[in-house]
Amino acid sequence: MPGTTILRARVAHTPRDPFTTSDALETFDDGAVAFADGVIVATGAAEDVLAQHPGAEVQDRRDCVLIPGMVDTHVHYPQIPVIGAMGLELLEWLAQRTLPEEAKMADLAHATKAAERFTRLLAGNGTTSALVFGSHFPQAQHALFEAADRSGLRIASGLVVSDRNLRPELEVTPDEAHAESTRLIERWHGQGRLRYAVTPRFSVSATEEMLGACRTLLDEHPTTLFTSHVNESPGEIAFVKQLFPHSRDYIGTYEDAGLLNDRSVLAHNVHASDEELHRLACAHTAVAHCPSSNAFLSSGIFPMARHVEHGVCFGMGTDVGAGTGLSMLKEALVAYHVQMVRTEGQMLGPAQLLYLATAAGAKAIGLNDLAGDLTPGKQADLVLLKPPPNSTLEAVLEEAPDWNAALGAIFTLAREECVVETRVSGEIVHTRTK
Ligand SMILES: [Zn+2]
């Protein structure tokens, strides 16, 4: 068919869930992905795909590994400058380093620059879809949506709303939060590849009235997402207990407000009871697992095996700026590290890491019909990875005996310098020339 493009490369993806099946990983040493009008029409051995599409434009990328576009389920757009702020736990990190940085977003020129840079860096790291924690300032949030729209990425995000315990310039009344969020939803939700996520910062900074305003927004705009933080650090959890004496637990603060459903994504959930996990599974609410952030702020180690056991859906998030960078490849390595050192940790291998970086995230943020793997019918969201010449990764890949070894090496060694091309719906959104 005219207009079909074929990328010939080494291809790997996880069309099935490796936490429930042993044959989740699908790979092709000399593989190809064909797409037309942004939609994948074939994925398989190059010989077969080429024979099925004789008129297609073929791009020979056999020096690259092709994987699905990666999905970051939790990342803060204003926080790039605070990456690497060491030596602090969550509440002091927020007060000393992060909230002052977020206050700078009141300046529209600063916010516009930050939005442009943020979306460029996501694409440069091979991230094609993200659920982005926005800014407290409507104009800055508008700037993010404008940059995201131009970038071609699939971005869900929203104005962050709070009415206590932050800094005065970051707080608004529930009525103001409702009015400003409504304006942004009407302008941006469903525009191109953008979606809106109703976003109270966390229960520490939101009264019951503010959470009620968030519930009203979800009722008025039932296709919007909901996102916030939960059960991140012991100090935060103790504070929430004081603030919500009538709630059963931290999950209960959102549950009581009617905010948990299958479009809700809660970041962290490091310290969760079995009962909380059970209720999350029943509500079909997803969790964004952010391993580098949890280690960086000394928050704790994610109980992944218990999430799997309870059937809670989870994807992975970089949680920049507490997270240590925008690379989902690195985030997957940290997930592996912390599960290896945890007592009763979840054993992870290359198939699980690839799934967590791609399809798991797509499922968590409601994009699994569109993205996350390379099954025909899905959008052509793709990343081409290539080790820099003379790098350690190049040396390991040259000797790798099989795909487990190759993917293990990629997650261990590949970072943004290896992302040579990123595509969303077949369109190039990032390319690295050297
Ligand atoms: Zn966060």
PDB file of N, CA and C in Angstrom, residues 20-74:
ATOM      1  N   THR A  20       2.310 -12.246  34.375  1.00  0.00           N
ATOM      2  CA  THR A  20       1.311 -13.333  34.414  1.00  0.00           C
ATOM      3  C   THR A  20       1.582 -14.429  33.387  1.00  0.00           C
ATOM      4  N   THR A  21       2.505 -14.198  32.445  1.00  0.00           N
ATOM      5  CA  THR A  21       2.770 -15.231  31.449  1.00  0.00           C
ATOM      6  C   THR A  21       4.267 -15.285  31.144  1.00  0.00           C
ATOM      7  N   SER A  22       4.757 -16.481  30.789  1.00  0.00           N
ATOM      8  CA  SER A  22       6.202 -16.622  30.586  1.00  0.00           C
ATOM      9  C   SER A  22       6.616 -16.285  29.146  1.00  0.00           C
ATOM     10  N   ASP A  23       5.662 -16.147  28.225  1.00  0.00           N
ATOM     11  CA  ASP A  23       6.060 -15.846  26.836  1.00  0.00           C
ATOM     12  C   ASP A  23       5.652 -14.429  26.427  1.00  0.00           C
ATOM     13  N   ALA A  24       5.874 -13.500  27.363  1.00  0.00           N
ATOM     14  CA  ALA A  24       5.443 -12.115  27.115  1.00  0.00           C
ATOM     15  C   ALA A  24       6.302 -11.397  26.084  1.00  0.00           C
ATOM     16  N   LEU A  25       7.579 -11.722  26.073  1.00  0.00           N
ATOM     17  CA  LEU A  25       8.528 -10.994  25.222  1.00  0.00           C
ATOM     18  C   LEU A  25       8.500 -11.546  23.798  1.00  0.00           C
ATOM     19  N   GLU A  26       8.435 -10.637  22.808  1.00  0.00           N
ATOM     20  CA  GLU A  26       8.508 -11.048  21.404  1.00  0.00           C
ATOM     21  C   GLU A  26       9.672 -10.285  20.766  1.00  0.00           C
ATOM     22  N   THR A  27      10.571 -11.006  20.105  1.00  0.00           N
ATOM     23  CA  THR A  27      11.767 -10.365  19.540  1.00  0.00           C
ATOM     24  C   THR A  27      12.028 -10.869  18.122  1.00  0.00           C
ATOM     25  N   PHE A  28      12.677 -10.032  17.343  1.00  0.00           N
ATOM     26  CA  PHE A  28      13.071 -10.404  15.974  1.00  0.00           C
ATOM     27  C   PHE A  28      14.487  -9.879  15.729  1.00  0.00           C
ATOM     28  N   ASP A  29      15.440 -10.802  15.511  1.00  0.00           N
ATOM     29  CA  ASP A  29      16.838 -10.391  15.296  1.00  0.00           C
ATOM     30  C   ASP A  29      16.961  -9.495  14.063  1.00  0.00           C
ATOM     31  N   ASP A  30      16.355  -9.941  12.963  1.00  0.00           N
ATOM     32  CA  ASP A  30      16.260  -9.100  11.760  1.00  0.00           C
ATOM     33  C   ASP A  30      14.768  -8.853  11.587  1.00  0.00           C
ATOM     34  N   GLY A  31      14.288  -7.830  12.271  1.00  0.00           N
ATOM     35  CA  GLY A  31      12.847  -7.598  12.320  1.00  0.00           C
ATOM     36  C   GLY A  31      12.434  -6.362  11.555  1.00  0.00           C
ATOM     37  N   ALA A  32      11.143  -6.105  11.562  1.00  0.00           N
ATOM     38  CA  ALA A  32      10.636  -4.910  10.894  1.00  0.00           C
ATOM     39  C   ALA A  32       9.277  -4.542  11.467  1.00  0.00           C
ATOM     40  N   VAL A  33       9.023  -3.239  11.458  1.00  0.00           N
ATOM     41  CA  VAL A  33       7.703  -2.713  11.817  1.00  0.00           C
ATOM     42  C   VAL A  33       7.232  -1.882  10.628  1.00  0.00           C
ATOM     43  N   ALA A  34       6.053  -2.217  10.108  1.00  0.00           N
ATOM     44  CA  ALA A  34       5.472  -1.435   9.006  1.00  0.00           C
ATOM     45  C   ALA A  34       4.321  -0.606   9.554  1.00  0.00           C
ATOM     46  N   PHE A  35       4.232   0.648   9.097  1.00  0.00           N
ATOM     47  CA  PHE A  35       3.112   1.489   9.534  1.00  0.00           C
ATOM     48  C   PHE A  35       2.652   2.403   8.399  1.00  0.00           C
ATOM     49  N   ALA A  36       1.366   2.721   8.465  1.00  0.00           N
ATOM     50  CA  ALA A  36       0.772   3.629   7.476  1.00  0.00           C
ATOM     51  C   ALA A  36      -0.240   4.502   8.201  1.00  0.00           C
ATOM     52  N   ASP A  37      -0.295   5.788   7.864  1.00  0.00           N
ATOM     53  CA  ASP A  37      -1.175   6.742   8.541  1.00  0.00           C
ATOM     54  C   ASP A  37      -1.016   6.679  10.058  1.00  0.00           C
ATOM     55  N   GLY A  38       0.195   6.440  10.505  1.00  0.00           N
ATOM     56  CA  GLY A  38       0.475   6.454  11.941  1.00  0.00           C
ATOM     57  C   GLY A  38       0.155   5.162  12.667  1.00  0.00           C
ATOM     58  N   VAL A  39      -0.421   4.190  11.957  1.00  0.00           N
ATOM     59  CA  VAL A  39      -0.869   2.955  12.608  1.00  0.00           C
ATOM     60  C   VAL A  39       0.014   1.786  12.169  1.00  0.00           C
ATOM     61  N   ILE A  40       0.384   0.941  13.107  1.00  0.00           N
ATOM     62  CA  ILE A  40       1.205  -0.231  12.784  1.00  0.00           C
ATOM     63  C   ILE A  40       0.361  -1.214  11.972  1.00  0.00           C
ATOM     64  N   VAL A  41       0.910  -1.655  10.831  1.00  0.00           N
ATOM     65  CA  VAL A  41       0.187  -2.634  10.012  1.00  0.00           C
ATOM     66  C   VAL A  41       0.849  -4.010  10.057  1.00  0.00           C
ATOM     67  N   ALA A  42       2.122  -4.072  10.448  1.00  0.00           N
ATOM     68  CA  ALA A  42       2.778  -5.379  10.588  1.00  0.00           C
ATOM     69  C   ALA A  42       3.998  -5.248  11.476  1.00  0.00           C
ATOM     70  N   THR A  43       4.231  -6.273  12.286  1.00  0.00           N
ATOM     71  CA  THR A  43       5.456  -6.385  13.081  1.00  0.00           C
ATOM     72  C   THR A  43       5.892  -7.831  12.979  1.00  0.00           C
ATOM     73  N   GLY A  44       7.155  -8.069  12.617  1.00  0.00           N
ATOM     74  CA  GLY A  44       7.591  -9.453  12.516  1.00  0.00           C
ATOM     75  C   GLY A  44       8.990  -9.559  11.943  1.00  0.00           C
ATOM     76  N   ALA A  45       9.298 -10.750  11.409  1.00  0.00           N
ATOM     77  CA  ALA A  45      10.592 -10.954  10.754  1.00  0.00           C
ATOM     78  C   ALA A  45      10.640 -10.082   9.509  1.00  0.00           C
ATOM     79  N   ALA A  46      11.790  -9.459   9.240  1.00  0.00           N
ATOM     80  CA  ALA A  46      11.907  -8.531   8.113  1.00  0.00           C
ATOM     81  C   ALA A  46      11.493  -9.192   6.798  1.00  0.00           C
ATOM     82  N   GLU A  47      11.917 -10.413   6.610  1.00  0.00           N
ATOM     83  CA  GLU A  47      11.604 -11.147   5.379  1.00  0.00           C
ATOM     84  C   GLU A  47      10.089 -11.155   5.118  1.00  0.00           C
ATOM     85  N   ASP A  48       9.323 -11.448   6.167  1.00  0.00           N
ATOM     86  CA  ASP A  48       7.861 -11.537   6.023  1.00  0.00           C
ATOM     87  C   ASP A  48       7.239 -10.160   5.799  1.00  0.00           C
ATOM     88  N   VAL A  49       7.661  -9.196   6.631  1.00  0.00           N
ATOM     89  CA  VAL A  49       7.045  -7.862   6.548  1.00  0.00           C
ATOM     90  C   VAL A  49       7.351  -7.221   5.187  1.00  0.00           C
ATOM     91  N   LEU A  50       8.586  -7.390   4.709  1.00  0.00           N
ATOM     92  CA  LEU A  50       8.963  -6.820   3.405  1.00  0.00           C
ATOM     93  C   LEU A  50       8.158  -7.471   2.277  1.00  0.00           C
ATOM     94  N   ALA A  51       7.970  -8.789   2.369  1.00  0.00           N
ATOM     95  CA  ALA A  51       7.220  -9.495   1.319  1.00  0.00           C
ATOM     96  C   ALA A  51       5.748  -9.074   1.307  1.00  0.00           C
ATOM     97  N   GLN A  52       5.204  -8.796   2.497  1.00  0.00           N
ATOM     98  CA  GLN A  52       3.785  -8.401   2.577  1.00  0.00           C
ATOM     99  C   GLN A  52       3.536  -6.973   2.074  1.00  0.00           C
ATOM    100  N   HIS A  53       4.568  -6.133   2.082  1.00  0.00           N
ATOM    101  CA  HIS A  53       4.393  -4.711   1.726  1.00  0.00           C
ATOM    102  C   HIS A  53       5.407  -4.312   0.672  1.00  0.00           C
ATOM    103  N   PRO A  54       5.238  -4.822  -0.555  1.00  0.00           N
ATOM    104  CA  PRO A  54       6.248  -4.612  -1.588  1.00  0.00           C
ATOM    105  C   PRO A  54       6.452  -3.140  -1.987  1.00  0.00           C
ATOM    106  N   GLY A  55       5.425  -2.300  -1.879  1.00  0.00           N
ATOM    107  CA  GLY A  55       5.584  -0.903  -2.325  1.00  0.00           C
ATOM    108  C   GLY A  55       6.066   0.035  -1.232  1.00  0.00           C
ATOM    109  N   ALA A  56       6.374  -0.497  -0.060  1.00  0.00           N
ATOM    110  CA  ALA A  56       6.668   0.384   1.079  1.00  0.00           C
ATOM    111  C   ALA A  56       8.040   1.030   0.978  1.00  0.00           C
ATOM    112  N   GLU A  57       8.167   2.189   1.641  1.00  0.00           N
ATOM    113  CA  GLU A  57       9.482   2.825   1.786  1.00  0.00           C
ATOM    114  C   GLU A  57      10.201   2.114   2.942  1.00  0.00           C
ATOM    115  N   VAL A  58      11.374   1.557   2.659  1.00  0.00           N
ATOM    116  CA  VAL A  58      12.085   0.781   3.687  1.00  0.00           C
ATOM    117  C   VAL A  58      13.266   1.592   4.221  1.00  0.00           C
ATOM    118  N   GLN A  59      13.327   1.741   5.534  1.00  0.00           N
ATOM    119  CA  GLN A  59      14.485   2.390   6.153  1.00  0.00           C
ATOM    120  C   GLN A  59      15.307   1.318   6.859  1.00  0.00           C
ATOM    121  N   ASP A  60      16.540   1.191   6.440  1.00  0.00           N
ATOM    122  CA  ASP A  60      17.405   0.155   7.001  1.00  0.00           C
ATOM    123  C   ASP A  60      18.061   0.667   8.286  1.00  0.00           C
ATOM    124  N   ARG A  61      17.540   0.226   9.425  1.00  0.00           N
ATOM    125  CA  ARG A  61      18.093   0.636  10.728  1.00  0.00           C
ATOM    126  C   ARG A  61      18.587  -0.603  11.472  1.00  0.00           C
ATOM    127  N   ARG A  62      19.210  -1.502  10.752  1.00  0.00           N
ATOM    128  CA  ARG A  62      19.636  -2.755  11.377  1.00  0.00           C
ATOM    129  C   ARG A  62      20.734  -2.559  12.424  1.00  0.00           C
ATOM    130  N   ASP A  63      21.293  -1.333  12.467  1.00  0.00           N
ATOM    131  CA  ASP A  63      22.260  -1.037  13.534  1.00  0.00           C
ATOM    132  C   ASP A  63      21.568  -0.574  14.827  1.00  0.00           C
ATOM    133  N   CYS A  64      20.238  -0.612  14.829  1.00  0.00           N
ATOM    134  CA  CYS A  64      19.479  -0.129  15.996  1.00  0.00           C
ATOM    135  C   CYS A  64      18.591  -1.227  16.583  1.00  0.00           C
ATOM    136  N   VAL A  65      18.264  -1.059  17.864  1.00  0.00           N
ATOM    137  CA  VAL A  65      17.220  -1.866  18.502  1.00  0.00           C
ATOM    138  C   VAL A  65      15.965  -1.008  18.544  1.00  0.00           C
ATOM    139  N   LEU A  66      14.869  -1.552  18.054  1.00  0.00           N
ATOM    140  CA  LEU A  66      13.593  -0.823  18.021  1.00  0.00           C
ATOM    141  C   LEU A  66      12.700  -1.365  19.132  1.00  0.00           C
ATOM    142  N   ILE A  67      12.250  -0.480  20.009  1.00  0.00           N
ATOM    143  CA  ILE A  67      11.301  -0.861  21.066  1.00  0.00           C
ATOM    144  C   ILE A  67      10.106   0.104  21.015  1.00  0.00           C
ATOM    145  N   PRO A  68       9.015  -0.221  21.692  1.00  0.00           N
ATOM    146  CA  PRO A  68       7.890   0.720  21.717  1.00  0.00           C
ATOM    147  C   PRO A  68       8.288   2.020  22.418  1.00  0.00           C
ATOM    148  N   GLY A  69       7.610   3.109  22.102  1.00  0.00           N
ATOM    149  CA  GLY A  69       7.810   4.366  22.816  1.00  0.00           C
ATOM    150  C   GLY A  69       7.568   4.139  24.304  1.00  0.00           C
ATOM    151  N   MET A  70       8.376   4.798  25.132  1.00  0.00           N
ATOM    152  CA  MET A  70       8.260   4.551  26.578  1.00  0.00           C
ATOM    153  C   MET A  70       7.219   5.479  27.212  1.00  0.00           C
ATOM    154  N   VAL A  71       6.699   5.029  28.360  1.00  0.00           N
ATOM    155  CA  VAL A  71       5.567   5.718  29.002  1.00  0.00           C
ATOM    156  C   VAL A  71       5.946   6.062  30.442  1.00  0.00           C
ATOM    157  N   ASP A  72       6.015   7.359  30.718  1.00  0.00           N
ATOM    158  CA  ASP A  72       6.370   7.847  32.057  1.00  0.00           C
ATOM    159  C   ASP A  72       5.068   8.231  32.757  1.00  0.00           C
ATOM    160  N   THR A  73       4.721   7.509  33.804  1.00  0.00           N
ATOM    161  CA  THR A  73       3.401   7.719  34.432  1.00  0.00           C
ATOM    162  C   THR A  73       3.427   8.757  35.558  1.00  0.00           C
ATOM    163  N   HIS A  74       4.615   9.313  35.854  1.00  0.00           N
ATOM    164  CA  HIS A  74       4.659  10.342  36.899  1.00  0.00           C
ATOM    165  C   HIS A  74       5.940  11.157  36.778  1.00  0.00           C
TER     166      HIS A  74
END
